[in-house]
XYZ file of C-alpha atoms in Angstrom:
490
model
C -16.036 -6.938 20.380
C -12.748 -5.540 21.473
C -11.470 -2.068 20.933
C -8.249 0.036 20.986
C -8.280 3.756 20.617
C -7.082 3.279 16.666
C -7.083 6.455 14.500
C -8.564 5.576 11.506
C -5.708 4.736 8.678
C -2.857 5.420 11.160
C -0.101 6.930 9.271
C -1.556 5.922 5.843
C -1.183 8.251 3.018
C -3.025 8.494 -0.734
C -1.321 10.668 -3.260
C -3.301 11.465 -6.557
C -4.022 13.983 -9.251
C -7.276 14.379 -9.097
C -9.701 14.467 -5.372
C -10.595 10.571 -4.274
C -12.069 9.631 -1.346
C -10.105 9.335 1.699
C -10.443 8.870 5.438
C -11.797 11.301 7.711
C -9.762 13.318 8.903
C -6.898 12.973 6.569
C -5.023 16.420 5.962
C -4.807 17.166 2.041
C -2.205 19.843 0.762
C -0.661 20.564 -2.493
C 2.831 19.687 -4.546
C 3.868 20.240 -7.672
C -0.212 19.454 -9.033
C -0.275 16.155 -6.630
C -2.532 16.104 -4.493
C -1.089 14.229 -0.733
C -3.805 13.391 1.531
C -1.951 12.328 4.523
C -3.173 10.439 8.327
C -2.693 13.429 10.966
C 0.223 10.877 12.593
C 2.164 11.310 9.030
C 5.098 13.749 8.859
C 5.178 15.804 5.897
C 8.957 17.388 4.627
C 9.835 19.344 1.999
C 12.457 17.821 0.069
C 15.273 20.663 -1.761
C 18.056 20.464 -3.913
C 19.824 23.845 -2.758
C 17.414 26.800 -3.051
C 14.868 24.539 -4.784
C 12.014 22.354 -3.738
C 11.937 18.692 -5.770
C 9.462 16.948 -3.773
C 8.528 15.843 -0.403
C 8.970 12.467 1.912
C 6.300 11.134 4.022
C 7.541 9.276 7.286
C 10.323 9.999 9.903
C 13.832 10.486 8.820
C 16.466 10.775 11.544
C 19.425 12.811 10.694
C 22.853 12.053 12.139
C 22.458 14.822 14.695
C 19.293 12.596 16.074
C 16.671 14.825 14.974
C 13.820 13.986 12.723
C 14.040 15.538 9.249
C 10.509 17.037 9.269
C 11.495 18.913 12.451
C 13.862 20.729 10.548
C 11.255 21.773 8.174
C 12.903 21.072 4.776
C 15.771 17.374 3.522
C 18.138 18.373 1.347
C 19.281 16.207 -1.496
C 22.647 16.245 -4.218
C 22.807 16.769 -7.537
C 21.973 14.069 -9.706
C 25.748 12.066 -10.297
C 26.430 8.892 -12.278
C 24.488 5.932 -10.804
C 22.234 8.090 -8.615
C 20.391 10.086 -10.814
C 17.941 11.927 -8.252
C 21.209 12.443 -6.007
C 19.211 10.231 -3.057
C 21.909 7.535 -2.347
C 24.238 9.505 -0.597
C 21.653 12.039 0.997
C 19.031 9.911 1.844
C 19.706 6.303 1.955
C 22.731 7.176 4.037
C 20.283 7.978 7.120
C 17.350 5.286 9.079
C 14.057 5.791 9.596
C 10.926 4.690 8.159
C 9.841 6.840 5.072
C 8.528 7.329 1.300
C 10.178 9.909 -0.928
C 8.533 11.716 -3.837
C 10.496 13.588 -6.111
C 8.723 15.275 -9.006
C 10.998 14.938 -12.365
C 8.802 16.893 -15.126
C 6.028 17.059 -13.585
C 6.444 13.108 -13.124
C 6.869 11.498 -9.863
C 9.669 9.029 -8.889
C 9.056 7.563 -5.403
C 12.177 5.929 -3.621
C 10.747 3.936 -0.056
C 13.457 2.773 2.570
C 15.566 0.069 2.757
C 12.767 -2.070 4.145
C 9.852 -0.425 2.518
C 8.797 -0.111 5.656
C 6.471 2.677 5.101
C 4.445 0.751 2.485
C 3.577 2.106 -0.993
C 1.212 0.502 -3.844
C 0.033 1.989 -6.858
C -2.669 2.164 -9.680
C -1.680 2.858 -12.929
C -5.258 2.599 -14.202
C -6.470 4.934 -11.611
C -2.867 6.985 -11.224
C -2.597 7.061 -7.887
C -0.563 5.801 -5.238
C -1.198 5.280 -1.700
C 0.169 3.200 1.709
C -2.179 0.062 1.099
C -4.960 -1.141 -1.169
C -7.582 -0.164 1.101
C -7.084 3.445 0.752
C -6.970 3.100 -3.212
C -10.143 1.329 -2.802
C -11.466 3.792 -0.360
C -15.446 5.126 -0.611
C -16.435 1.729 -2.167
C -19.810 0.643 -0.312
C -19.829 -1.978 2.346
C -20.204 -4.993 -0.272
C -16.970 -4.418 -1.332
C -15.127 -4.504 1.945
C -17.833 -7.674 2.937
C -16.011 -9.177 -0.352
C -12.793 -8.839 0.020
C -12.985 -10.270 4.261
C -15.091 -13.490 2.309
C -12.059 -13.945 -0.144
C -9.560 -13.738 1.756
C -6.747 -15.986 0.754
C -3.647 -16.246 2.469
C -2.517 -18.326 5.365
C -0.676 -17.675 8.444
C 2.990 -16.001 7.172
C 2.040 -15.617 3.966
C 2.616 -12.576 1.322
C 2.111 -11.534 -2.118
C 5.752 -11.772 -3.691
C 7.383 -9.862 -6.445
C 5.340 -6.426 -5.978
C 1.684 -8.392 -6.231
C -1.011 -7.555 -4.151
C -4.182 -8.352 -2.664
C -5.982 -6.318 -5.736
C -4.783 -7.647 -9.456
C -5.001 -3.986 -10.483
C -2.356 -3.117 -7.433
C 0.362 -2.885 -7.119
C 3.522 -2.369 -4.578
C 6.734 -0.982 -4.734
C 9.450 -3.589 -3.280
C 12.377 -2.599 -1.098
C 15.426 -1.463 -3.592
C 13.367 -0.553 -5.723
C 11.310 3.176 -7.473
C 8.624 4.097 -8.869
C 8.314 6.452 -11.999
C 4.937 7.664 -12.782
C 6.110 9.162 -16.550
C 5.507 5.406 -17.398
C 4.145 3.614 -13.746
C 6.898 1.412 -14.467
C 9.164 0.321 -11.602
C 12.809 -0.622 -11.686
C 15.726 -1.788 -9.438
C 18.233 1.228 -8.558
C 20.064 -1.051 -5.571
C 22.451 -2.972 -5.548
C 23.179 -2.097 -8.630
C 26.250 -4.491 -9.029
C 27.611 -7.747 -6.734
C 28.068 -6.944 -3.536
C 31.749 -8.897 -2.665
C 31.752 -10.478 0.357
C 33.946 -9.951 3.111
C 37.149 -12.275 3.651
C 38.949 -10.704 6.401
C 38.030 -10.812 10.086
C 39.008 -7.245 10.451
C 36.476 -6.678 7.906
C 33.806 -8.909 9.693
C 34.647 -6.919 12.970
C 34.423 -3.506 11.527
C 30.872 -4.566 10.098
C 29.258 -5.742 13.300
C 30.487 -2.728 15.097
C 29.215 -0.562 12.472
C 26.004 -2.512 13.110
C 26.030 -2.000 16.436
C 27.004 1.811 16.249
C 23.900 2.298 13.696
C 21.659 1.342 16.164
C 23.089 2.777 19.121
C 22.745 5.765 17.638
C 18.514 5.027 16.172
C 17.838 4.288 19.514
C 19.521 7.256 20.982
C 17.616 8.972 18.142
C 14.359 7.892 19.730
C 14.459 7.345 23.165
C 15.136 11.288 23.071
C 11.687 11.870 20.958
C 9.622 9.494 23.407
C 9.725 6.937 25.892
C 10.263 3.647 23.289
C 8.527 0.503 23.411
C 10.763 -2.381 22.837
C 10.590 -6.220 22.833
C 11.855 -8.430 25.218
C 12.066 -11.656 23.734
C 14.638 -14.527 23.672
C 14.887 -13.992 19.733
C 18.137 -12.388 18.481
C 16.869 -9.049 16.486
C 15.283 -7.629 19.971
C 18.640 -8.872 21.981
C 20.422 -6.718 19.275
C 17.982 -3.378 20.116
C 17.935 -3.915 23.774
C 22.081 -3.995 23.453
C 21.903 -0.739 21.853
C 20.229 1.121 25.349
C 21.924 0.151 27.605
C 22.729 3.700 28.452
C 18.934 4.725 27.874
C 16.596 2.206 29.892
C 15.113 4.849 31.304
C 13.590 6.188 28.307
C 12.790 2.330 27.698
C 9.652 0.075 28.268
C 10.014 -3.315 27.498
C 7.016 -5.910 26.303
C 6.645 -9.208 25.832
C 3.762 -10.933 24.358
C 2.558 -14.191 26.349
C 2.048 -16.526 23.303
C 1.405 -20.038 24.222
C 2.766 -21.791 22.034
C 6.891 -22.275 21.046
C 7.432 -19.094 21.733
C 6.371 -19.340 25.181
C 10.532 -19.531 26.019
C 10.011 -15.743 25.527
C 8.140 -15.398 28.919
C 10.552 -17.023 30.896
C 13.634 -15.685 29.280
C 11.861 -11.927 29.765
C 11.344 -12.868 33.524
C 14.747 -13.874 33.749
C 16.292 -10.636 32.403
C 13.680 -8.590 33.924
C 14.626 -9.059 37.347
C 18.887 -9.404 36.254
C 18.610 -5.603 35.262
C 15.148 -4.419 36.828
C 13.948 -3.569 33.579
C 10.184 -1.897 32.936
C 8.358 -4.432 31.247
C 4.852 -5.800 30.809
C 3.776 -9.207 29.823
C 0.784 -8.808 27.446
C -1.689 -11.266 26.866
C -2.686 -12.191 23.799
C -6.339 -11.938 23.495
C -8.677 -14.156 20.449
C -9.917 -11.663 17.435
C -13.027 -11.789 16.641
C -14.810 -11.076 13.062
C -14.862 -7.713 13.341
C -10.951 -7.159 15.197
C -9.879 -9.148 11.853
C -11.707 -6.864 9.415
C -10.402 -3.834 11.294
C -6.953 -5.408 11.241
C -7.039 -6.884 7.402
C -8.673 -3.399 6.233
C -5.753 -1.585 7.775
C -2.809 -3.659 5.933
C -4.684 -4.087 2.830
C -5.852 -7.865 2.603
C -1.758 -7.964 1.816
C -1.425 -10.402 4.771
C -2.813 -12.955 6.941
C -4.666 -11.491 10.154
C -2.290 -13.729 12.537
C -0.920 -10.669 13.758
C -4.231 -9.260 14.470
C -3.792 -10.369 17.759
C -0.384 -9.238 18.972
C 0.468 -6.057 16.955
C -2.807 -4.595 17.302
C -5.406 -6.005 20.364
C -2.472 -6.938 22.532
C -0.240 -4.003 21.643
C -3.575 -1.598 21.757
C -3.325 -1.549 25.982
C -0.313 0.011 25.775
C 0.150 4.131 25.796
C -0.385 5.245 22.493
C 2.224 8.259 23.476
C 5.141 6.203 23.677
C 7.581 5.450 20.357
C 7.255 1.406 19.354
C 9.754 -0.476 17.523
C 10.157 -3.647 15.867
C 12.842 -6.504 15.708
C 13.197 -6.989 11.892
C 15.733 -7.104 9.026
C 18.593 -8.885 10.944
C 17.098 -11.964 9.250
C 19.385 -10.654 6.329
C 22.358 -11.738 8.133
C 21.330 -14.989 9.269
C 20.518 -16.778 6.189
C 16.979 -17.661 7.046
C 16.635 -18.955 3.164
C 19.704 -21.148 3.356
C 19.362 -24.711 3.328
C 21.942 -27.234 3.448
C 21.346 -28.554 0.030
C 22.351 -25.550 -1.554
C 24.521 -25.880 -4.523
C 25.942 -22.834 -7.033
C 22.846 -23.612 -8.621
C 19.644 -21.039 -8.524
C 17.089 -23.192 -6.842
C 13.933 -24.079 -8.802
C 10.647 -21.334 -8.471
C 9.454 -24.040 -6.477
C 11.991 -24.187 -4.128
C 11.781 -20.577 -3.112
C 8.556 -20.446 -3.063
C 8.285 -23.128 -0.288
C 11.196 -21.756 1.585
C 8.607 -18.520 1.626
C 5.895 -20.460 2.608
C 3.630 -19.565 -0.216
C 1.404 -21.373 -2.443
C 2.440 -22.983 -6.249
C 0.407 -21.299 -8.377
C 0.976 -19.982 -11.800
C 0.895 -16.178 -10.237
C 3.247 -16.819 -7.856
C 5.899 -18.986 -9.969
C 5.447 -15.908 -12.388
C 6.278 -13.240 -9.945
C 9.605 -14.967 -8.800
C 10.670 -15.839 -12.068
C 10.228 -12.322 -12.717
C 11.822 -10.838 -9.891
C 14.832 -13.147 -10.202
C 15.578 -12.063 -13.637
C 16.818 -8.450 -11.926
C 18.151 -10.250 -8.494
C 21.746 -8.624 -8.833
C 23.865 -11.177 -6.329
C 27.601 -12.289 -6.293
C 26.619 -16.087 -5.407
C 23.256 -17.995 -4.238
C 23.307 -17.276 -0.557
C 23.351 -13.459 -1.247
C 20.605 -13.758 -3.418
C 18.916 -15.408 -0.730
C 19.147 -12.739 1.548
C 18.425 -10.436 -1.153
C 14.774 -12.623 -1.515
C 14.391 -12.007 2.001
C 14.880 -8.459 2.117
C 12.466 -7.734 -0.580
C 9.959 -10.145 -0.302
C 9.732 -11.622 2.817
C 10.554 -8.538 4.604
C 9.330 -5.864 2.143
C 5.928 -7.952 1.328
C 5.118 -9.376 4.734
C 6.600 -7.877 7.735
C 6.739 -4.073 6.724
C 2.703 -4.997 5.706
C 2.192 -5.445 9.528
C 3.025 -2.059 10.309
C -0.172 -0.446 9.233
C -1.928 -2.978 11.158
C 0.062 -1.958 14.372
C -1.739 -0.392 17.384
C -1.321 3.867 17.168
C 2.163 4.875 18.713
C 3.740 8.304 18.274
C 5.800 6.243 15.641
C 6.552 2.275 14.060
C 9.871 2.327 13.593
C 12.455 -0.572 12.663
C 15.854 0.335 14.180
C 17.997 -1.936 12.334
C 16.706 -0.965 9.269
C 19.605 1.301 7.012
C 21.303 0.990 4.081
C 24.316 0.446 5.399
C 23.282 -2.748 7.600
C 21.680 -4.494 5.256
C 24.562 -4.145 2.952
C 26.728 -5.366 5.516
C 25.122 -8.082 5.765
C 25.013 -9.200 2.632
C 28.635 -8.846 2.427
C 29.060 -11.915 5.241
C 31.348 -14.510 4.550
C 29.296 -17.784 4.163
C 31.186 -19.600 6.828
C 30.616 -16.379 9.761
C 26.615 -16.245 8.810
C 26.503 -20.466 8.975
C 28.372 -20.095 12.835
C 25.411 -17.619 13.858
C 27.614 -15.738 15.569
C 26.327 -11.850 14.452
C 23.842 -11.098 16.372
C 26.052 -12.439 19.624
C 28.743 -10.438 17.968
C 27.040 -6.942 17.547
C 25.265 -7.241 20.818
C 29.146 -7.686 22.680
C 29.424 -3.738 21.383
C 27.188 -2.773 23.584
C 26.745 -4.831 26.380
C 28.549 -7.723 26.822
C 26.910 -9.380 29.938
C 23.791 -9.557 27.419
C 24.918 -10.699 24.411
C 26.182 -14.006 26.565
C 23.017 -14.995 27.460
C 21.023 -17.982 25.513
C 18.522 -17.529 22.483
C 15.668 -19.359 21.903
C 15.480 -20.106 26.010
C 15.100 -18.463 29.641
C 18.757 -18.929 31.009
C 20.149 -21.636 33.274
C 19.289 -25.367 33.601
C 15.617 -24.567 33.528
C 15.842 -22.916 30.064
C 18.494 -25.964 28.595
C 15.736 -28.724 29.723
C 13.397 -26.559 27.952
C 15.097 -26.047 24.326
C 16.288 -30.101 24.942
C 12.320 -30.438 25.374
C 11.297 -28.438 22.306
C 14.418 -29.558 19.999
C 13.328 -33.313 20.499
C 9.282 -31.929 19.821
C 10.079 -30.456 16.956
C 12.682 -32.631 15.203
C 11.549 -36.161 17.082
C 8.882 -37.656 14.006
C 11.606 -36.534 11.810
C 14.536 -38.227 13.246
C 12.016 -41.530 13.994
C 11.016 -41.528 10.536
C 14.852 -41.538 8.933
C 15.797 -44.191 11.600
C 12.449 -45.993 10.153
C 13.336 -45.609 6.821
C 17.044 -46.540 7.647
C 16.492 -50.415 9.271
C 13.676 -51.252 6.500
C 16.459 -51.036 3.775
């Protein structure tokens, strides 16, 4: 069986009103009548509106002066204003991080998470509690339970629960954008709360990619000055957009790349490439084969809320690495790319079906129900946004933020790109600049030019363009073949 040094529940949380069972070792303390039982890894702040306390928030907030918000021992928030009734918009959701906020409103909780939800919350009404996945709501059940729940397992490779669903029908989770309140357990949308209008100047384009750019400089300056940061090296655009922002800071940096074998093997030979341009740390990690118990250990720490692909890289290959270092992630700049687009889109909503092939899940009734439902509050100015706005929440708030529970134990899982402000910005894209796929080439030129010129998707040079030619004509050859077939027998 293989091993890594995994605290148990790393940086998991369970907040209830009454004692539960919890993981060893979990530190329990007292707010407002809550009880928060919290991993050891999990910051804890006090949250104030002036000379009072109004809650706490679990997770790392970095303030604009680079510091984390529960070094400064207390966040303080505004006074409730039109539109942002528990004055968090413009405190809170002006700064990055990864976090959960709890603010008690009569003795009621409303819980806010970040822009990516990527510190994961789910909650029972049934049982009122809420928690970081459904394993810790279901934790002290005996051993048939968890033997159960590996045996049922249902989801495939990429796959998610959409629309707030989860793994257990009596679970819940709270989607990106949107809050919690526990004086009903009812949870509503509180951003965007109108249609975001899209760019249609270049300056306008310009001053958003900068602002981009800036954002994470500025994360990553943030961190590197906690830790030495783990990053990725791979030939994908979100991690050429990170590694842009350090250029000033590589040696605070370690760079990774994981040696998959299969179409993302271009990553290996672009990270070679780069490696020895700019003499970069880095390790190439290989990517061992789980076995029963390494996918247990993996599924029990996300919550059965994903498939235990990731099993592999995020934890067992990631697990060799110093658990004292910082480790972040490439996501969210998916919102800017229009990964849901297709070129058959029309100002019409496409059908449930539609969407829920474009997110790889299955057709059945619980599914179709959950998007139906979700797109009834989908605020958007035309399809494409709400597009992006489905992959924020779902794709990115479902799946990929899932994953970081599973990750190996760092000093802290952070996604860099992952603010407010980006995401809106990204949103706000003309169509025509996201179709060119010129952003991430754009907000990379900020801060380092050289890099942001080199290819995606391949190593550089002739090497690399034989390559992609290779892959391109694997990948879309039976295609083609098959139109050309269908073409001459008419």
């Amino acid at each position: 069986m293989h091993s890594t040094a995994r605290p148990p529940m790393h940086d998991q949380f369970i907040i209830t009103r009454v004692p539960r069972p919890m993981p060893e070792g979990f530190v329990t303390t007292q707010h407002f009548g809550w009880r928060c039982g919290v991993s050891p890894s999990l910051p804890v702040t006090e949250v104030r509106r002036g000379e009072t306390a109004v809650g706490w928030i679990l997770g790392w907030v970095i303030l604009e002066d680079g510091r984390f918000a529960h070094e400064t021992g207390s966040f303080e928030i505004s006074e409730p204003a039109p539109g942002d009734p528990d004055g968090v918009e413009q405190t809170l959701y002006a700064l990055a991080g990864r976090w959960a906020c709890f603010l008690v409103v009569d003795g009621s909780l409303r819980v806010y998470v970040d822009p990516s939800a990527s510190l994961g919350v789910v909650f029972s009404e049934e049982e009122s509690v809420i928690a970081s996945t459904t394993s810790i709501v279901n934790w002290g059940r005996d051993d048939s339970f968890g033997e159960g729940r590996y045996s049922r397992r249902v989801l495939k490779k990429n796959q998610f629960f959409p629309s707030g669903a989860t793994s257990d029908p009596a679970i819940s989770r709270v989607l990106p954008n949107h809050r919690l309140d526990t004086s009903t357990w009812a949870v509503d949308r509180h951003w965007p709360a109108a249609p975001l209008a899209r760019f249609t100047k270049q300056s306008e384009v310009a001053a958003a990619t900068t602002e981009i750019a800036t954002s994470t400089s500025a994360v990553m300056a943030a961190l590197t000055s906690h830790t030495t940061t783990i990053l990725p090296l791979t030939s994908g655009r979100d991690s050429r957009i990170i590694m842009s922002a350090v250029r000033d800071r590589l040696a605070n940096c370690e760079f990774v790349t994981f040696e998959y074998h299969d179409f993302r093997k271009a990553d290996t030979a672009y990270a070679r490439a780069v490696v020895g341009r700019y003499g970069l740390r880095h390790r190439l990690l290989t990517i061992p084969t789980p076995d029963d118990d390494d996918r247990r250990t993996y599924l029990e720490a996300i919550g059965y809320d994903a498939n235990e692909g990731k099993a592999r890289d995020f934890y067992l290959a990631a697990g060799e690495l110093p658990s004292d270092r910082g480790w972040v992630t490439g996501y969210v700049g998916e919102v800017g790319r229009g990964y849901f687009w297709r070129e058959t889109d029309s100002d019409a909503i496409p059908a449930t079906d539609d969407l829920l092939e474009r997110m790889r899940l299955d057709h059945t009734p619980e599914n179709t129900q959950a998007v139906e439902q979700w797109l009834e509050t989908a605020v958007h100015v035309d399809v494409p946004q709400m597009l992006d706005l489905l992959y924020q929440e779902q794709r990115q708030g479902a799946w990929a933020s899932t994953q970081l529970y599973g990750a190996a134990p760092f000093v802290f899982s952070i996604i860099p790109l992952n603010t407010r402000r980006n995401i809106e910005n990204m949103l706000r894209l003309p169509i025509a600049y996201v179709k060119s796929g010129q952003m991430p080439r754009d907000i990379a030129r900020v801060g380092w030019p050289d890099l942001a010129e080199l290819p995606y998707d391949r190593q550089p040079g002739w090497q690399g363009r034989l390559e992609y030619a290779a892959f391109i004509l694997r990948r879309d050859g039976g295609r083609l073949f098959r139109r050309i077939t269908r073409t001459k027998s008419r």
